[in-house]
GROMACS .gro file of C-alpha atoms in nm:
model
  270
    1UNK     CA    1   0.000   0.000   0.000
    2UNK     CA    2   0.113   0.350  -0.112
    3UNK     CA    3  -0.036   0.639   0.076
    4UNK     CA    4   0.041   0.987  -0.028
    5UNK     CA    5  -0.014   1.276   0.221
    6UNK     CA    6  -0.060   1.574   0.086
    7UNK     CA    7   0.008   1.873   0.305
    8UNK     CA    8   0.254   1.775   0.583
    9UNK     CA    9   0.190   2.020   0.848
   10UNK     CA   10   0.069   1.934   1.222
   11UNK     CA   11  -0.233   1.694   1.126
   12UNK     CA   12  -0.056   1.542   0.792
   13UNK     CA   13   0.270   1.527   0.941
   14UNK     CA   14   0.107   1.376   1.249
   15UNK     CA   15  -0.084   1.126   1.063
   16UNK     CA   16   0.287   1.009   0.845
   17UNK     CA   17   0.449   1.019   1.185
   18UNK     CA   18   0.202   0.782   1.328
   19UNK     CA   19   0.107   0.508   1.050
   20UNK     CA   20   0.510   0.496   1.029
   21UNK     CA   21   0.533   0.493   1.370
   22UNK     CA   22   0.343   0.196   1.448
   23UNK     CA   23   0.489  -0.012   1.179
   24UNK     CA   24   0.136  -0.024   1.006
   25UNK     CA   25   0.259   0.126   0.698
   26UNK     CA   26   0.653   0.123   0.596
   27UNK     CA   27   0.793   0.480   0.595
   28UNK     CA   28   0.909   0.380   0.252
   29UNK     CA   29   0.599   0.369   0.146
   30UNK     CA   30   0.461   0.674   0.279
   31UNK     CA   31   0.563   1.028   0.084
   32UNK     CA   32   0.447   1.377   0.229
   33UNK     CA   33   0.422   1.685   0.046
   34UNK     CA   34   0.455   2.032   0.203
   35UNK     CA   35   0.514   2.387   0.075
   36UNK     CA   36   0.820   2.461   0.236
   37UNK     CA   37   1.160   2.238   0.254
   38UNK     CA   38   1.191   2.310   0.607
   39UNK     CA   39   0.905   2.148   0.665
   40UNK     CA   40   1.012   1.840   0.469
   41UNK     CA   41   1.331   1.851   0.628
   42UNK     CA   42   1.197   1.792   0.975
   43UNK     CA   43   0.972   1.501   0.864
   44UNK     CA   44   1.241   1.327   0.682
   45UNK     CA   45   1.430   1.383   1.044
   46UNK     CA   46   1.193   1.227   1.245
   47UNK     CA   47   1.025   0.942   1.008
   48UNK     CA   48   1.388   0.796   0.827
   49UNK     CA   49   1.311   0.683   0.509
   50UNK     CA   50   1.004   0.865   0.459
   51UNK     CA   51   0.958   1.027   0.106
   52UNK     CA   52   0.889   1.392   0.064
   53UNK     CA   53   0.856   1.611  -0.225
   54UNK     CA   54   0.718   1.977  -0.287
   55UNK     CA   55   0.517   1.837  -0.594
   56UNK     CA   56   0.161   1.716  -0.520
   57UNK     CA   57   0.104   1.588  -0.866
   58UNK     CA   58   0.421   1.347  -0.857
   59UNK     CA   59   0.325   1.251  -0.502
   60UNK     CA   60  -0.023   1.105  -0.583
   61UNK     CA   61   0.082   0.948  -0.911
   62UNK     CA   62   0.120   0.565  -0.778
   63UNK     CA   63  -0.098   0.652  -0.477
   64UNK     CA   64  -0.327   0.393  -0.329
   65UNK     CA   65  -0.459   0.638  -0.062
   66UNK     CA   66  -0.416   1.041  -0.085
   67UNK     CA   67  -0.500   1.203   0.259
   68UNK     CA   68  -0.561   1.627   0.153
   69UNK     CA   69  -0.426   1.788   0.492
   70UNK     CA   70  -0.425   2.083   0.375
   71UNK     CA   71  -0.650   2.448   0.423
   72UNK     CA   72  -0.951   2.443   0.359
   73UNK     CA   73  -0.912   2.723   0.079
   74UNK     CA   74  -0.658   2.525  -0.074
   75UNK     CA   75  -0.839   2.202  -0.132
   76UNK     CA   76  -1.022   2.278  -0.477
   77UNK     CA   77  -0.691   2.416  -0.595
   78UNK     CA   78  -0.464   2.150  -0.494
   79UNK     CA   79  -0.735   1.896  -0.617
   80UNK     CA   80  -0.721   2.060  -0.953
   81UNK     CA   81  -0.364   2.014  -0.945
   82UNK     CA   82  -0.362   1.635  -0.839
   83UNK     CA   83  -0.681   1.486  -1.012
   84UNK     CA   84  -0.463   1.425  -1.379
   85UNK     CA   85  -0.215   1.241  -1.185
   86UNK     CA   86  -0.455   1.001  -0.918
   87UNK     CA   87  -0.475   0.699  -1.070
   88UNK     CA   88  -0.800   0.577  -1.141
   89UNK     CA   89  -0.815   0.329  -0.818
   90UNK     CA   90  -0.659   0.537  -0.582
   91UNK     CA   91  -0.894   0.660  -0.273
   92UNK     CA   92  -0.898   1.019  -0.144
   93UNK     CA   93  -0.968   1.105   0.234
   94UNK     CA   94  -0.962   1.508   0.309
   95UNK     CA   95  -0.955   1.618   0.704
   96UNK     CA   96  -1.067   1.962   0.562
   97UNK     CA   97  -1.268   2.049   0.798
   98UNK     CA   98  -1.590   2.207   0.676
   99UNK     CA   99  -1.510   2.080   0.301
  100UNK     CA  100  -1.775   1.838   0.167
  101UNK     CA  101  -1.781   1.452   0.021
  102UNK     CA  102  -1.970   1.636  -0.262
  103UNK     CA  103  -1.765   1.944  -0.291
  104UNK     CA  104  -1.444   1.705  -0.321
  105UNK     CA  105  -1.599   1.488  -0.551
  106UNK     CA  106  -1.632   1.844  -0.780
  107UNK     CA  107  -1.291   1.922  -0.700
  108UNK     CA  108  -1.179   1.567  -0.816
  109UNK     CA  109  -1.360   1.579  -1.128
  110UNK     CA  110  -1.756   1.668  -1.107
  111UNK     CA  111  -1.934   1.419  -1.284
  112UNK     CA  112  -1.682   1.279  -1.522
  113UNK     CA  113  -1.682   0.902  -1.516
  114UNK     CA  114  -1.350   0.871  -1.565
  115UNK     CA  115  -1.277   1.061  -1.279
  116UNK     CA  116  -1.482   0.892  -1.023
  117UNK     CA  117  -1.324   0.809  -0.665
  118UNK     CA  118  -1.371   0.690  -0.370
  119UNK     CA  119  -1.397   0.983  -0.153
  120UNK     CA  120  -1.447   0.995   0.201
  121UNK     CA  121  -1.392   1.271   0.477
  122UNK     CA  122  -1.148   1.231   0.814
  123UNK     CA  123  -1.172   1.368   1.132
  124UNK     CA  124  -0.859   1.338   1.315
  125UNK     CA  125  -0.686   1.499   1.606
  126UNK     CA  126  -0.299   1.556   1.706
  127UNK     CA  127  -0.293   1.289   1.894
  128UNK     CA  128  -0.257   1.046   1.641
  129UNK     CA  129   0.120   1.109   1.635
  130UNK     CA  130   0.122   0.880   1.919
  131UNK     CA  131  -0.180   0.639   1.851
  132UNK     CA  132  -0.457   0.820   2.051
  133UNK     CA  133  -0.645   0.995   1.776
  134UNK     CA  134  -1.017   1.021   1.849
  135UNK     CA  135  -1.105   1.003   1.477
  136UNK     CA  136  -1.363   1.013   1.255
  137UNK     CA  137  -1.514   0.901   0.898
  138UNK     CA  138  -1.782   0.953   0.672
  139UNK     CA  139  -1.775   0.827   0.333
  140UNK     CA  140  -1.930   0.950  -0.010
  141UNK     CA  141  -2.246   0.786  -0.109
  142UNK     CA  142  -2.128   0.463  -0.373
  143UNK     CA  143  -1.777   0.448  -0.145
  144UNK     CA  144  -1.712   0.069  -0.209
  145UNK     CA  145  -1.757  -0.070   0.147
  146UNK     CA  146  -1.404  -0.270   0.096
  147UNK     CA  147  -1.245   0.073   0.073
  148UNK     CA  148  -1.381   0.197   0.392
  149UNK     CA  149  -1.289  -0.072   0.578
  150UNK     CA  150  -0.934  -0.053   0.423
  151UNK     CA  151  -0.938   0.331   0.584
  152UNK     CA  152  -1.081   0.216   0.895
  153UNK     CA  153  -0.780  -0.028   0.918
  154UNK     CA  154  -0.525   0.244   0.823
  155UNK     CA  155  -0.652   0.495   1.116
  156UNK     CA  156  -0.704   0.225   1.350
  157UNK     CA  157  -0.329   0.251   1.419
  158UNK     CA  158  -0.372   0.611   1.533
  159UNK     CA  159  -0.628   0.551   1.825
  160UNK     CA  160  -0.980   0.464   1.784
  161UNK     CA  161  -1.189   0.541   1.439
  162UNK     CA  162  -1.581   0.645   1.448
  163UNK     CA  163  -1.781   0.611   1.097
  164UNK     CA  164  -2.068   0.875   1.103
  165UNK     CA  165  -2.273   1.007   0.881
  166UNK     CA  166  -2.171   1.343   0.723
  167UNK     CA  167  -2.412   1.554   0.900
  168UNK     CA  168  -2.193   1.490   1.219
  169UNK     CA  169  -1.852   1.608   1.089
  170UNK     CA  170  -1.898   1.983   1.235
  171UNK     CA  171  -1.973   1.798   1.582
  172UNK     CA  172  -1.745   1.524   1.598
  173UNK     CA  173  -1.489   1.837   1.492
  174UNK     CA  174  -1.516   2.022   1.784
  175UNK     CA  175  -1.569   1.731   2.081
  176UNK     CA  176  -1.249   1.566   1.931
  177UNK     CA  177  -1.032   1.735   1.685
  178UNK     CA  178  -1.057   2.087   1.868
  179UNK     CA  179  -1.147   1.907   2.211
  180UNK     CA  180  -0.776   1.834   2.216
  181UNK     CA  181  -0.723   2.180   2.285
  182UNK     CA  182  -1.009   2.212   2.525
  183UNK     CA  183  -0.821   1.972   2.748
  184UNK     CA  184  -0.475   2.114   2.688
  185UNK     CA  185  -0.637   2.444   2.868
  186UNK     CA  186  -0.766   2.294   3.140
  187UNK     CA  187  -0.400   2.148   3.185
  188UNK     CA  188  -0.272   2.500   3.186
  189UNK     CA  189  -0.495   2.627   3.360
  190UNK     CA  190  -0.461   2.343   3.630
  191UNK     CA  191  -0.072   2.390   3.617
  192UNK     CA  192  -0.123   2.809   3.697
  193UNK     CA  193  -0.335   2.656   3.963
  194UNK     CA  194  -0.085   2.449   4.140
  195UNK     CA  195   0.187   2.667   4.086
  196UNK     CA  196  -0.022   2.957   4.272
  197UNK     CA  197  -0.119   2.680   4.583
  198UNK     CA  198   0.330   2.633   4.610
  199UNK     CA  199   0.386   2.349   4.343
  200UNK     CA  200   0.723   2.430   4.128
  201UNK     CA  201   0.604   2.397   3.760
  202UNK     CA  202   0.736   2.091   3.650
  203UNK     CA  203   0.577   1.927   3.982
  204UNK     CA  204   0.267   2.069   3.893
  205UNK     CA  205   0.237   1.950   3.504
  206UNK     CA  206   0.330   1.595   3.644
  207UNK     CA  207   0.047   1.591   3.876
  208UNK     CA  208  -0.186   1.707   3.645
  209UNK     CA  209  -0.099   1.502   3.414
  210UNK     CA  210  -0.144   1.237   3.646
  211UNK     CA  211  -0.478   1.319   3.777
  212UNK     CA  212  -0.606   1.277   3.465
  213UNK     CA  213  -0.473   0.973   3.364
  214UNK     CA  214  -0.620   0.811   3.642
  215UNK     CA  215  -0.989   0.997   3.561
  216UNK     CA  216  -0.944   0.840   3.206
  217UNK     CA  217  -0.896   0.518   3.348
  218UNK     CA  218  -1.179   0.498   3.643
  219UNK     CA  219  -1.428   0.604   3.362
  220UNK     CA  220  -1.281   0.333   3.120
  221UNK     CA  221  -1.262   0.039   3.407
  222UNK     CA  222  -1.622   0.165   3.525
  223UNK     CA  223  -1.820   0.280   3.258
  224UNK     CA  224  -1.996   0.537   3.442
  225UNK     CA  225  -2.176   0.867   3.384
  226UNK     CA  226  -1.850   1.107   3.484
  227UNK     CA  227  -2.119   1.244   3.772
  228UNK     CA  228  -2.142   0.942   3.909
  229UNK     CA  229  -1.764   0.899   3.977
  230UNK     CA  230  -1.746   1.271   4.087
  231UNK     CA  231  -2.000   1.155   4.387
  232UNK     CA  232  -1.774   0.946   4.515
  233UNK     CA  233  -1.518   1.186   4.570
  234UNK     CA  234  -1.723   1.476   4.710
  235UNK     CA  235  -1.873   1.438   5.102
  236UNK     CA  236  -2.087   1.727   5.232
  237UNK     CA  237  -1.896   2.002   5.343
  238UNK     CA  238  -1.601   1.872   5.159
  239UNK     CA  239  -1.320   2.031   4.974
  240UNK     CA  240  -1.393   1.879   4.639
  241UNK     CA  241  -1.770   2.054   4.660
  242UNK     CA  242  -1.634   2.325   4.758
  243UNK     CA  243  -1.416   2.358   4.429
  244UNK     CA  244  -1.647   2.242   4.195
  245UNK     CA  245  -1.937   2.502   4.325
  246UNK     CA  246  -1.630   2.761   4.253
  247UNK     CA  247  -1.595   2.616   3.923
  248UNK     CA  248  -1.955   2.621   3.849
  249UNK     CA  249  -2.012   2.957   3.970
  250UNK     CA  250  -1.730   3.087   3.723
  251UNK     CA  251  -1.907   2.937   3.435
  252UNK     CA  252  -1.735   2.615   3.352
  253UNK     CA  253  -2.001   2.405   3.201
  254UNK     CA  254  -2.138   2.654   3.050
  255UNK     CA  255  -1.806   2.796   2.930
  256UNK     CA  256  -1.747   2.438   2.740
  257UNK     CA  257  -2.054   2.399   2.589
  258UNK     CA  258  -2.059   2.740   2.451
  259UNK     CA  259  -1.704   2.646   2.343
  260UNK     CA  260  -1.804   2.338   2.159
  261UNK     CA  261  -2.093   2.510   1.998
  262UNK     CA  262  -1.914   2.767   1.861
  263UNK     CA  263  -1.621   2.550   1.730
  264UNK     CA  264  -1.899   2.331   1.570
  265UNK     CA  265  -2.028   2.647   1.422
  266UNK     CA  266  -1.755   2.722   1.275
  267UNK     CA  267  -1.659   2.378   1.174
  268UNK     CA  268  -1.959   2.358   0.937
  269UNK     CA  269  -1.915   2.709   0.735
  270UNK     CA  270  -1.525   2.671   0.724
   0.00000   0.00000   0.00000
């Protein structure tokens, strides 16, 4: 299998760094495009063996997969530059967010037969650089099931893959792909908090870091509604009331879900 990612930035050059990574794919047989060399250059550092190239068009030429990392406002221009070169088997999976299965299928050629591909849309998040990636799939209508299941089994090795219908992208955008960032702020934030109650930095990060950890894991082992586990941590008149009261008072729920709703918002209209 050939795969061919096309815009090598943080999600594309996550996603090479973590098929290679995990062995599921050779690095051999992986080549990223980017714009700059610089970029290339780092790639090629970290992921030995991996091809890279600042031409899109040679890239995708023996492709069996193309994943379109790139801007959104790029993709109709970089999928008029590719579509001459795909050849006519290869698969196409955009994480464009806010870019449609029908808009791509345009891009790649509109309604010329010839042209026809298997086109589906990808939701990952930064985590898949290690194998954590919440991610997420919908596939054009006529997407030859074997295909999907041959993408499933390619982004399986970065964490955990989701199919869902198209109507969800926006959503499953901003609980996963920009949730990562959502929980990297509560980590800060966490961290300021520990450094202001007498924790050095570092001692503070690790703890945090820590702490949730283990909350990931007693809602795996469990399977409980996260309320349910927070009950059996707060006792009346306790500290951990206390704090979340404080939290609650400052907005936090509401804070996220406005958060969420927003990024979903903006998911959808790009």
């Amino acid at each position: 299998m050939k795969i061919a990612v096309i815009g090598s930035g943080n999600m594309g050059g996550a996603i090479a760094r973590g098929l290679a990574g995990k062995g599921i794919v050779p690095a051999a047989q992986i080549i990223c495009t980017a714009r700059t060399r610089s970029t290339l250059d780092a790639l090629a550092r970290d992921v030995p063996g991996v091809g890279v190239s600042l031409d899109n068009a040679a890239a995708v030429a023996d492709a069996d997969w193309v994943f379109l990392c790139v801007k959104p406002w790029l993709v109709e221009a970089v999928c008029r530059e590719i579509r001459d070169a795909l050849p006519a088997d290869a698969a196409v999976a955009s994480v464009a967010a806010g870019v449609s299965l029908g808009e791509l299928e345009r891009a790649l050629g509109g309604d010329d037969p010839t042209r026809r591909r298997a086109v589906f849309r990808v939701m990952p998040n930064t985590a898949a650089v290690c194998g954590e990636s919440a991610t997420f799939v919908s596939a054009a209508e006529g997407a030859p099931r074997e295909r999907l299941a041959e993408l499933r089994g390619i982004l399986d090795a970065l964490g955990e893959t989701r199919v869902v219908p198209e109507a969800k992208m926006a959503a499953a955008a901003a609980l996963a792909s920009c949730g990562i960032a959502f929980a990297m702020r509560y980590v800060r934030a966490a961290c300021e908090g520990g450094v202001e109650l007498g924790f050095y930095p570092d001692e503070a990060r690790e703890i945090v870091l820590r702490t949730l950890r283990g909350a990931v894991a007693v809602l795996e082992r469990s399977g409980a509604h996260p309320e349910a586990e927070i009950d059996r941590v707060t006792t009346p008149g306790g500290v951990t009331i206390r704090g979340l009261n404080a939290m609650e008072a400052a907005g936090f729920t509401s804070a996220v879900v406005a958060g969420l709703r927003a990024a979903a918002g903006k998911a959808s209209d790009r």
